[in-house]
Amino acid sequence: FTPVDNDVTWQSSDKNIAKVDLDGLAETLAPGTATISATLSGVVGDASLTVTEARVVEIQITPANLVEPAGTSSQLTATASLTANTSQDVTRQVSWISSDSTTVSMVTGGEDAGLTSLIKTGIAEVRAVLDEIEDTITVEVTDAVLVEIQVSPAARIVPNGIDVQYSATGIL
């Protein structure tokens, strides 16, 4: 046997499925089957290459753990690691599940998928599930924290002798 890798011309029968460089490295582009050919002095050798869909091997929720006060919301994202050594945002594709929806409720679909509503103090686990692969994080809901007080009306000019009623609103 004589290696002829450096002398042959490489070709793919379907460049939408795979393309082959000068060194015989096939880059897969889409699912399907292509024939990879090596040609030298009119002699042709063929091999079949079948490209399958990338599969999910791991799901990761970000942030990994969440500690926030009651009355707030927080966006979670889910990232899938695929067999093709790539990753993909699957926040809208996963099933979001809260172990205690009275403590942490989840938006499970649409534009706001992964959005948490932190309802009352406590701890809940949140899972993201796709194709039987899942990740779970712990969400701890703490007491609400007063961060600002808004006084209204904000500004008033009145003549002497006129009373003005003010109100204060706490922002958590």
CSV table of C-alpha atoms in Angstrom, one decimal:
chain,number,residue,atom,x,y,z
A,1,PHE,CA,0.0,0.0,0.0
A,2,THR,CA,1.2,3.5,-0.9
A,3,PRO,CA,-0.3,6.6,0.8
A,4,VAL,CA,-1.5,9.0,-1.8
A,5,ASP,CA,-3.4,11.5,0.4
A,6,ASN,CA,-1.3,14.4,-0.8
A,7,ASP,CA,-1.6,13.5,-4.5
A,8,VAL,CA,-5.3,13.0,-4.9
A,9,THR,CA,-8.1,15.4,-5.7
A,10,TRP,CA,-10.9,15.3,-3.1
A,11,GLN,CA,-14.5,15.9,-3.9
A,12,SER,CA,-18.0,15.6,-2.3
A,13,SER,CA,-21.0,14.5,-4.3
A,14,ASP,CA,-23.2,17.0,-2.3
A,15,LYS,CA,-21.5,20.2,-1.1
A,16,ASN,CA,-24.7,21.1,0.8
A,17,ILE,CA,-24.1,18.1,3.1
A,18,ALA,CA,-20.3,18.1,3.2
A,19,LYS,CA,-17.4,19.8,1.6
A,20,VAL,CA,-13.8,18.4,1.5
A,21,ASP,CA,-10.6,20.4,1.6
A,22,LEU,CA,-7.3,19.7,-0.2
A,23,ASP,CA,-6.2,17.5,2.7
A,24,GLY,CA,-9.3,15.3,2.7
A,25,LEU,CA,-10.9,16.9,5.7
A,26,ALA,CA,-14.7,16.8,5.3
A,27,GLU,CA,-16.6,19.6,6.9
A,28,THR,CA,-20.2,18.5,7.6
A,29,LEU,CA,-22.8,21.1,6.8
A,30,ALA,CA,-26.3,19.5,7.0
A,31,PRO,CA,-27.9,16.1,7.6
A,32,GLY,CA,-27.9,13.7,4.7
A,33,THR,CA,-25.5,11.4,2.8
A,34,ALA,CA,-22.7,12.4,0.4
A,35,THR,CA,-20.1,10.4,-1.4
A,36,ILE,CA,-16.5,11.5,-0.7
A,37,SER,CA,-14.2,10.7,-3.7
A,38,ALA,CA,-10.5,10.7,-4.1
A,39,THR,CA,-9.2,10.8,-7.7
A,40,LEU,CA,-5.6,10.3,-9.0
A,41,SER,CA,-4.6,9.6,-12.6
A,42,GLY,CA,-8.2,8.6,-13.6
A,43,VAL,CA,-8.5,6.1,-10.7
A,44,VAL,CA,-11.3,6.9,-8.3
A,45,GLY,CA,-12.0,5.7,-4.7
A,46,ASP,CA,-15.3,6.5,-2.9
A,47,ALA,CA,-16.5,6.5,0.6
A,48,SER,CA,-20.0,7.2,2.0
A,49,LEU,CA,-20.5,9.9,4.6
A,50,THR,CA,-23.8,10.1,6.5
A,51,VAL,CA,-24.4,13.2,8.5
A,52,THR,CA,-27.0,13.0,11.2
A,53,GLU,CA,-28.8,15.7,13.2
A,54,ALA,CA,-26.8,17.0,16.2
A,55,ARG,CA,-28.2,15.7,19.4
A,56,VAL,CA,-28.5,17.4,22.8
A,57,VAL,CA,-26.0,15.9,25.3
A,58,GLU,CA,-26.4,18.5,28.1
A,59,ILE,CA,-28.6,21.4,29.2
A,60,GLN,CA,-27.2,24.2,31.4
A,61,ILE,CA,-29.3,26.8,33.1
A,62,THR,CA,-27.8,30.3,33.7
A,63,PRO,CA,-27.5,31.6,36.3
A,64,ALA,CA,-26.5,28.3,38.0
A,65,ASN,CA,-28.3,29.4,41.3
A,66,LEU,CA,-30.5,32.3,42.0
A,67,VAL,CA,-31.0,34.3,45.3
A,68,GLU,CA,-33.4,37.3,44.9
A,69,PRO,CA,-36.0,39.1,47.0
A,70,ALA,CA,-39.7,38.3,46.7
A,71,GLY,CA,-41.6,40.5,44.3
A,72,THR,CA,-38.9,40.6,41.7
A,73,SER,CA,-38.4,38.7,38.4
A,74,SER,CA,-35.3,37.2,36.9
A,75,GLN,CA,-34.6,35.8,33.4
A,76,LEU,CA,-33.1,32.3,33.2
A,77,THR,CA,-31.5,31.0,30.0
A,78,ALA,CA,-31.0,27.4,28.9
A,79,THR,CA,-28.1,26.4,26.7
A,80,ALA,CA,-27.8,23.0,25.0
A,81,SER,CA,-24.5,21.4,24.4
A,82,LEU,CA,-24.8,19.4,21.1
A,83,THR,CA,-23.0,16.3,19.8
A,84,ALA,CA,-21.4,18.5,17.1
A,85,ASN,CA,-19.3,20.3,19.9
A,86,THR,CA,-21.5,23.3,19.5
A,87,SER,CA,-24.0,25.0,21.8
A,88,GLN,CA,-27.3,26.6,21.2
A,89,ASP,CA,-29.7,28.8,23.2
A,90,VAL,CA,-32.8,26.6,23.8
A,91,THR,CA,-34.5,28.9,26.3
A,92,ARG,CA,-37.7,28.9,24.3
A,93,GLN,CA,-37.5,25.2,23.4
A,94,VAL,CA,-37.1,23.7,26.9
A,95,SER,CA,-39.9,22.8,29.3
A,96,TRP,CA,-39.5,25.0,32.4
A,97,ILE,CA,-40.8,23.4,35.6
A,98,SER,CA,-40.9,24.9,39.1
A,99,SER,CA,-41.0,22.5,42.1
A,100,ASP,CA,-43.2,25.1,43.9
A,101,SER,CA,-45.1,27.5,41.7
A,102,THR,CA,-46.4,29.4,44.8
A,103,THR,CA,-42.8,30.4,45.5
A,104,VAL,CA,-41.4,30.7,42.0
A,105,SER,CA,-43.6,30.7,38.9
A,106,MET,CA,-42.1,30.3,35.4
A,107,VAL,CA,-43.0,31.7,32.0
A,108,THR,CA,-42.9,28.5,29.9
A,109,GLY,CA,-43.2,29.7,26.3
A,110,GLY,CA,-43.0,32.6,23.9
A,111,GLU,CA,-40.8,35.7,24.1
A,112,ASP,CA,-40.5,35.6,27.9
A,113,ALA,CA,-39.8,31.9,28.3
A,114,GLY,CA,-37.5,31.3,31.3
A,115,LEU,CA,-38.7,34.4,33.1
A,116,THR,CA,-39.2,33.8,36.8
A,117,SER,CA,-41.6,35.5,39.1
A,118,LEU,CA,-40.4,35.3,42.7
A,119,ILE,CA,-43.6,35.3,44.7
A,120,LYS,CA,-42.9,34.6,48.3
A,121,THR,CA,-39.9,33.7,50.5
A,122,GLY,CA,-38.8,30.1,50.2
A,123,ILE,CA,-36.8,27.7,48.1
A,124,ALA,CA,-37.8,26.0,44.8
A,125,GLU,CA,-36.0,24.0,42.2
A,126,VAL,CA,-36.4,25.0,38.6
A,127,ARG,CA,-35.8,22.5,35.9
A,128,ALA,CA,-35.2,22.9,32.1
A,129,VAL,CA,-36.0,19.7,30.2
A,130,LEU,CA,-35.4,19.0,26.5
A,131,ASP,CA,-35.3,15.6,24.8
A,132,GLU,CA,-35.1,13.9,28.2
A,133,ILE,CA,-32.0,15.9,29.1
A,134,GLU,CA,-32.3,18.3,31.9
A,135,ASP,CA,-30.6,20.7,34.3
A,136,THR,CA,-31.9,21.9,37.7
A,137,ILE,CA,-31.0,25.0,39.7
A,138,THR,CA,-32.1,26.1,43.2
A,139,VAL,CA,-33.9,29.4,43.5
A,140,GLU,CA,-34.0,31.0,46.9
A,141,VAL,CA,-36.5,33.8,47.4
A,142,THR,CA,-35.6,36.1,50.2
A,143,ASP,CA,-37.6,38.8,52.0
A,144,ALA,CA,-38.4,41.8,49.9
A,145,VAL,CA,-35.9,44.6,50.3
A,146,LEU,CA,-36.9,48.3,50.2
A,147,VAL,CA,-34.5,50.0,47.8
A,148,GLU,CA,-36.2,53.3,47.2
A,149,ILE,CA,-39.1,55.5,48.4
A,150,GLN,CA,-40.9,57.7,45.9
A,151,VAL,CA,-42.8,60.7,47.2
A,152,SER,CA,-45.6,62.2,45.2
A,153,PRO,CA,-46.4,64.7,44.1
A,154,ALA,CA,-42.8,65.2,43.3
A,155,ALA,CA,-43.0,69.0,43.1
A,156,ARG,CA,-45.8,71.4,43.9
A,157,ILE,CA,-46.1,75.2,44.0
A,158,VAL,CA,-49.1,76.4,46.1
A,159,PRO,CA,-50.0,79.6,47.8
A,160,ASN,CA,-49.7,80.0,51.5
A,161,GLY,CA,-52.6,78.4,53.4
A,162,ILE,CA,-53.3,75.6,50.9
A,163,ASP,CA,-52.6,72.1,52.3
A,164,VAL,CA,-50.9,69.5,50.1
A,165,GLN,CA,-51.4,65.8,50.7
A,166,TYR,CA,-48.2,63.7,50.0
A,167,SER,CA,-48.0,59.9,49.7
A,168,ALA,CA,-45.0,57.6,49.8
A,169,THR,CA,-44.5,54.5,47.7
A,170,GLY,CA,-41.9,51.9,48.6
A,171,ILE,CA,-40.0,50.3,45.7
A,172,LEU,CA,-38.8,46.8,46.4
